[in-house]
Short mmCIF file of C-alpha atoms in Angstrom, two decimals:
data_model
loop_
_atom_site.label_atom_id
_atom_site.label_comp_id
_atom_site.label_asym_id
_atom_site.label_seq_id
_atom_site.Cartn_x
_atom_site.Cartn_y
_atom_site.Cartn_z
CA UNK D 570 -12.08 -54.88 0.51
CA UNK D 571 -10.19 -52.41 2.56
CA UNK D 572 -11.76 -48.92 1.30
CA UNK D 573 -10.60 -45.69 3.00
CA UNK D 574 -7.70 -46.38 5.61
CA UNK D 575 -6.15 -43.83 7.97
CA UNK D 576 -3.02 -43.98 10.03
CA UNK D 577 -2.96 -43.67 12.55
CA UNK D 578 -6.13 -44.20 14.62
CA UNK D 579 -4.59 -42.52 17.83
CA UNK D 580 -2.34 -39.48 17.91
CA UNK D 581 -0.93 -36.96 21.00
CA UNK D 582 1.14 -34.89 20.04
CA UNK D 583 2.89 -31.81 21.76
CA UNK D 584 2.55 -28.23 20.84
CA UNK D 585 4.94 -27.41 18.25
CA UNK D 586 5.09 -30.82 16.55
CA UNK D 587 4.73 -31.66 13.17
CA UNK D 588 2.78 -34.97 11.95
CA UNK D 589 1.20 -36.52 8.80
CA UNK D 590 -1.87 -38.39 8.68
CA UNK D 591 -1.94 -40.39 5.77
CA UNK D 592 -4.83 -41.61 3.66
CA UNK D 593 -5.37 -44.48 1.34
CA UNK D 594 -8.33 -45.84 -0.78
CA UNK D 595 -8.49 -48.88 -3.17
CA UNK D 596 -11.35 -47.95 -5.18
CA UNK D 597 -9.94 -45.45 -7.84
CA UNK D 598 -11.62 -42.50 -6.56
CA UNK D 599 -10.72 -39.06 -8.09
CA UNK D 600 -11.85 -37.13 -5.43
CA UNK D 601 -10.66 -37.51 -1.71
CA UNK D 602 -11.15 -35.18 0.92
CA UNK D 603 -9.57 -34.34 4.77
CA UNK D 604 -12.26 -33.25 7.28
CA UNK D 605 -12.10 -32.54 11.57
CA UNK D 606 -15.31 -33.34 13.39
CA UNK D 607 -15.76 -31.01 16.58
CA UNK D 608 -18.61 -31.86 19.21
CA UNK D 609 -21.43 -29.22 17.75
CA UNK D 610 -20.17 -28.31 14.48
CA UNK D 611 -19.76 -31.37 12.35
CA UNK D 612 -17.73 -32.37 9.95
CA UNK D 613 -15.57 -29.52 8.30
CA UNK D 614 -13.82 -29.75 5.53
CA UNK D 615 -10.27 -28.85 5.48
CA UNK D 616 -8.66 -29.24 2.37
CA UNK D 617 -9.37 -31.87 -1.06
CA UNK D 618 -8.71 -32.90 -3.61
CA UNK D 619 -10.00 -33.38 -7.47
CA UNK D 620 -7.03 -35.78 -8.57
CA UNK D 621 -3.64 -36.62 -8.79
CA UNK D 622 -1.21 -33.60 -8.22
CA UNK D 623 -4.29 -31.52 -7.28
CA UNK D 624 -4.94 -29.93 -4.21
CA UNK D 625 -7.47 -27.42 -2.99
CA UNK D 626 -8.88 -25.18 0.55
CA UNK D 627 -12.14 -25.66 2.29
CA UNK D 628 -13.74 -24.17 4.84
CA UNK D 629 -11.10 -24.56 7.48
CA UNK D 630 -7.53 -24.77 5.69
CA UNK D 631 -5.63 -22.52 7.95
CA UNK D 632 -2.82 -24.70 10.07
CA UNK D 633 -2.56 -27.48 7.35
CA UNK D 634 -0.81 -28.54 4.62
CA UNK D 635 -1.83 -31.46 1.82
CA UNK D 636 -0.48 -33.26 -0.97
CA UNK D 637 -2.02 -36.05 -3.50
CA UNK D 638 1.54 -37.41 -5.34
CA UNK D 639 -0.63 -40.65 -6.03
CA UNK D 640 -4.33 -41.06 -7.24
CA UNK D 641 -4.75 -43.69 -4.14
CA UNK D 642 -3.14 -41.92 -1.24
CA UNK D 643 -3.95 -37.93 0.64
CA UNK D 644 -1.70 -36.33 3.04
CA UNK D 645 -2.52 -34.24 5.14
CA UNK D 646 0.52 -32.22 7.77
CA UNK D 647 0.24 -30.19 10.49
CA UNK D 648 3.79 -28.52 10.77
CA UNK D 649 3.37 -26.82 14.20
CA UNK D 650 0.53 -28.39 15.41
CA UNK D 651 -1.83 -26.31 18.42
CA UNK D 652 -4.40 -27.24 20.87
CA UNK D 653 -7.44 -25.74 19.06
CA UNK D 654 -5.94 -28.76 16.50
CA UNK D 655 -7.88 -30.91 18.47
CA UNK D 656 -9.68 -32.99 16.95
CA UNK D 657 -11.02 -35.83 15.14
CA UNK D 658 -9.78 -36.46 11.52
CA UNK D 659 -11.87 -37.90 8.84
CA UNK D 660 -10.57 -38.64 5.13
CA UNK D 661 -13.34 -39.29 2.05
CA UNK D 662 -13.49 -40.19 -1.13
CA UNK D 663 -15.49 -41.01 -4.10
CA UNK D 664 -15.59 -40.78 -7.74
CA UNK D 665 -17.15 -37.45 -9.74
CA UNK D 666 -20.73 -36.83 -9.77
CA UNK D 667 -23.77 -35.34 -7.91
CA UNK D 668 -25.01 -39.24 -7.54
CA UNK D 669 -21.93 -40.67 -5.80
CA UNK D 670 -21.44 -41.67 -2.33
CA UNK D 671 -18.79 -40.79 0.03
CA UNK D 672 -16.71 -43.55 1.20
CA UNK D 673 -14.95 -42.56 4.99
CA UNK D 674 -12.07 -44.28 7.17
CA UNK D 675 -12.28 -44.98 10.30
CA UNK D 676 -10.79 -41.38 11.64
CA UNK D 677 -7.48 -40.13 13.76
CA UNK D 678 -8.36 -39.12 17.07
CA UNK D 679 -5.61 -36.16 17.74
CA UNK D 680 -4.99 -34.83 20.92
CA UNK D 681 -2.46 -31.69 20.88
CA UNK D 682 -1.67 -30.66 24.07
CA UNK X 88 -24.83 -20.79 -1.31
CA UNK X 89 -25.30 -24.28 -0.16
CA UNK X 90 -25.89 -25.44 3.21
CA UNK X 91 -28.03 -28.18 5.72
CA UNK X 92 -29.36 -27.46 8.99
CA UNK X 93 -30.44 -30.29 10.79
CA UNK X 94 -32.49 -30.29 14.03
CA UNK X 95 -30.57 -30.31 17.25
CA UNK X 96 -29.84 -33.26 19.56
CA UNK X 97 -29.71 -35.20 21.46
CA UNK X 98 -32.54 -37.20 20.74
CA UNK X 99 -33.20 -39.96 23.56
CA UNK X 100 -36.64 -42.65 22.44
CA UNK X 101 -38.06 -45.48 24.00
CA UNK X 102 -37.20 -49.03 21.81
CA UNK X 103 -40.03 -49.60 18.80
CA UNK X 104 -40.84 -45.22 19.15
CA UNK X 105 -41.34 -43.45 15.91
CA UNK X 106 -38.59 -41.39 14.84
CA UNK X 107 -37.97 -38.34 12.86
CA UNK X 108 -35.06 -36.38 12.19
CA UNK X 109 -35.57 -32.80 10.38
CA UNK X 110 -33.23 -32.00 7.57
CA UNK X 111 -33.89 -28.56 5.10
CA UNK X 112 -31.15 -27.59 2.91
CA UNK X 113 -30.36 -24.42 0.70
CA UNK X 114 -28.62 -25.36 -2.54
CA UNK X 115 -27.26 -23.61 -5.36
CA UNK X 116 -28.80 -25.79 -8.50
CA UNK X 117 -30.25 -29.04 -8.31
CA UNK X 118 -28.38 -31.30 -5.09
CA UNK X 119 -28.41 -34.73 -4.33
CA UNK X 120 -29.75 -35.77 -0.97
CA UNK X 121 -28.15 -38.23 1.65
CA UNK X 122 -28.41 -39.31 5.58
CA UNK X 123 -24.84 -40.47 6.80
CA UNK X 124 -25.13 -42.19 9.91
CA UNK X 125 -21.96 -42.70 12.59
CA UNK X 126 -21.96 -45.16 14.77
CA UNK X 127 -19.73 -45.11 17.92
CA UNK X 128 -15.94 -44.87 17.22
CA UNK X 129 -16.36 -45.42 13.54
CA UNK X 130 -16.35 -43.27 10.23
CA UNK X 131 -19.66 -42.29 8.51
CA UNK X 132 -21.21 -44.92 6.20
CA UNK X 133 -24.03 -44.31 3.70
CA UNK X 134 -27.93 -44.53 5.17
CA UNK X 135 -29.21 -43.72 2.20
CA UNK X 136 -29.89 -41.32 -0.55
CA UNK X 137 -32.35 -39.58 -3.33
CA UNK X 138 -30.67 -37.64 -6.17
CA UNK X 139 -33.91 -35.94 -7.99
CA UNK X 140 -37.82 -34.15 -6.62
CA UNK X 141 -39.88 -36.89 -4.90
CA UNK X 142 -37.40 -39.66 -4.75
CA UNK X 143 -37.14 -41.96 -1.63
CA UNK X 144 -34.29 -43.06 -0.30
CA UNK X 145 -34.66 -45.79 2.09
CA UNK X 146 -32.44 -48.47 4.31
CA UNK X 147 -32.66 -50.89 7.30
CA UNK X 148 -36.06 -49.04 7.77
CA UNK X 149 -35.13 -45.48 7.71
CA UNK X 150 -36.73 -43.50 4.81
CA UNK X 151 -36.53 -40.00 3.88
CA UNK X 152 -38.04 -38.20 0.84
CA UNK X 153 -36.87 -35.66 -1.44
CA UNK X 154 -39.11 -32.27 -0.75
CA UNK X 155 -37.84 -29.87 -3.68
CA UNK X 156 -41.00 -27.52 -2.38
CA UNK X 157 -40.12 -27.44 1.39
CA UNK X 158 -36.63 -27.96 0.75
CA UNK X 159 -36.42 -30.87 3.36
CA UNK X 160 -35.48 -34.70 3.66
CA UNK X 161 -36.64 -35.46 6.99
CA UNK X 162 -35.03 -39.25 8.00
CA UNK X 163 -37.76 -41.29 9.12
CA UNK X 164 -38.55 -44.89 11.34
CA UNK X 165 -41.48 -46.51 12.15
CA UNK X 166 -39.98 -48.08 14.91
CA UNK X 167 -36.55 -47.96 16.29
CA UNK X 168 -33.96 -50.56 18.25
CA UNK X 169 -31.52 -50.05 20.57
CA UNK X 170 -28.95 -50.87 17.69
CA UNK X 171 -29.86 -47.30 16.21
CA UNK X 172 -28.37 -45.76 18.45
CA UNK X 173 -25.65 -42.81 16.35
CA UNK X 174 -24.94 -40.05 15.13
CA UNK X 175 -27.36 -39.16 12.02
CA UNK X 176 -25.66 -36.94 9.57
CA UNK X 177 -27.62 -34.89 6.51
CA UNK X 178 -25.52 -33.96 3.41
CA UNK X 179 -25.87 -32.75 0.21
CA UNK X 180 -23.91 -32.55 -2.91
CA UNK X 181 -24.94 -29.54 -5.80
CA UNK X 182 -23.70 -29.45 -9.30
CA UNK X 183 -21.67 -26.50 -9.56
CA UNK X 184 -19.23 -26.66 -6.32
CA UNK X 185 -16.87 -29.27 -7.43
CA UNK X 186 -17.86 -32.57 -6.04
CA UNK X 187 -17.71 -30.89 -2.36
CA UNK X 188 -19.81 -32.54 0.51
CA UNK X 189 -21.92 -30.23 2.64
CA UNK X 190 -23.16 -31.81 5.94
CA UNK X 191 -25.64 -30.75 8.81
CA UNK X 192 -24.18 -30.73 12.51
CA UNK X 193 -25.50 -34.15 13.08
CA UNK X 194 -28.02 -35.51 15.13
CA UNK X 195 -27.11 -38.11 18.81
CA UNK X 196 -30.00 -40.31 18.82
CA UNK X 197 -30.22 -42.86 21.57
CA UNK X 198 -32.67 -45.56 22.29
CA UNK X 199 -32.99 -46.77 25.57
CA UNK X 200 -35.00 -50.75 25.70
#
């Protein structure tokens, strides 16, 4: 009964440096989703997905990169990464419809400095 | 477009206090309704929900109502335990934006015994 999993769960990483967080789910969700949560602002989404081979912006894309190869997994990169990177990183998913829950991992905490 | 304010934090109540959390929303079409709650160092889980006018969504003693008139679903409890202590989050999904999440700022609530 895993559910959403993220690796890693800790992350500090140098100006300049690339990293991918990866995301995995187990229930057959179409949709999955990459968010940051900032102290006052919430959660933000960054980039989704609507399924396999499908990727799409949010509100804050700029800085990252994201692929879906396979239905269960979501990457998401940061090729040069910066401080106001910051963060921490939340991945979602759930199946199509106005009715369905979001399922979330536990988060990356990411410290760029 | 579509968007949730939610009232400001932090919230700080005596253990067995009433509490309410304000949540209105502007929506393009008909949304679904949900409270996320986070609880320290872990993802957001499900609180509860209410996909349709007048519903009631309710959990572990929390309730909140669907107001299609006042455009609210204000998170409700009678009486609250030190164990509530999170981060409350409001979020809606509307037909019409892809299967996108859009959340409130969240709420800190802590309860002191």
């Amino acid at each position: 009964n895993a559910g959403v999993t993220q690796t890693p769960k800790f992350r500090v990483l140098k100006t300049g440096q690339s990293m991918t967080l990866l995301c995995a789910q187990d229930m057959n969700h179409e949709y999955m989703y990459w968010y940051r949560q900032d102290p006052g602002m919430g959660l933000r989404l960054i980039h989704y997905s609507v399924g396999e081979g499908t990727t799409a912006k949010g509100e804050v894309p700029d800085g990252y990169n994201v692929s879906r190869l396979k239905k269960q997994n979501f990457l998401l990169g940061l090729e040069s990464a910066a401080p106001s990177q910051t963060s921490v990183y939340f991945c979602a998913s759930n199946h199509f419809g106005r009715n369905t829950e979001a399922f979330f991992g536990q988060g990356t905490r990411l410290t760029v400095v | 477009g579509n968007s949730v304010t939610q009232m400001e934090g932090p919230v700080t109540l005596s253990e067995e206090a009433f509490l309410t959390i304000n949540c209105t929303y502007t929506a393009t079409g008909y949304p679904s309704l949900f409270w996320y709650v986070q609880y320290p160092g872990e993802g957001l889980q499900l609180l509860l929900k209410a996909t349709k006018a007048d519903d009631k969504g309710s959990n572990k003693g929390f309730e909140a109502t669907y107001r299609k008139e006042t455009t609210s679903f204000h998170l409700e409890k009678g009486s609250v335990q030190v164990s509530d202590s999170a981060v409350y989050f409001c979020a809606l999904i509307s037909p019409g934006t892809g299967n996108q999440f859009y959340f409130g700022t969240g709420t800190s609530l802590t309860v002191i015994p």
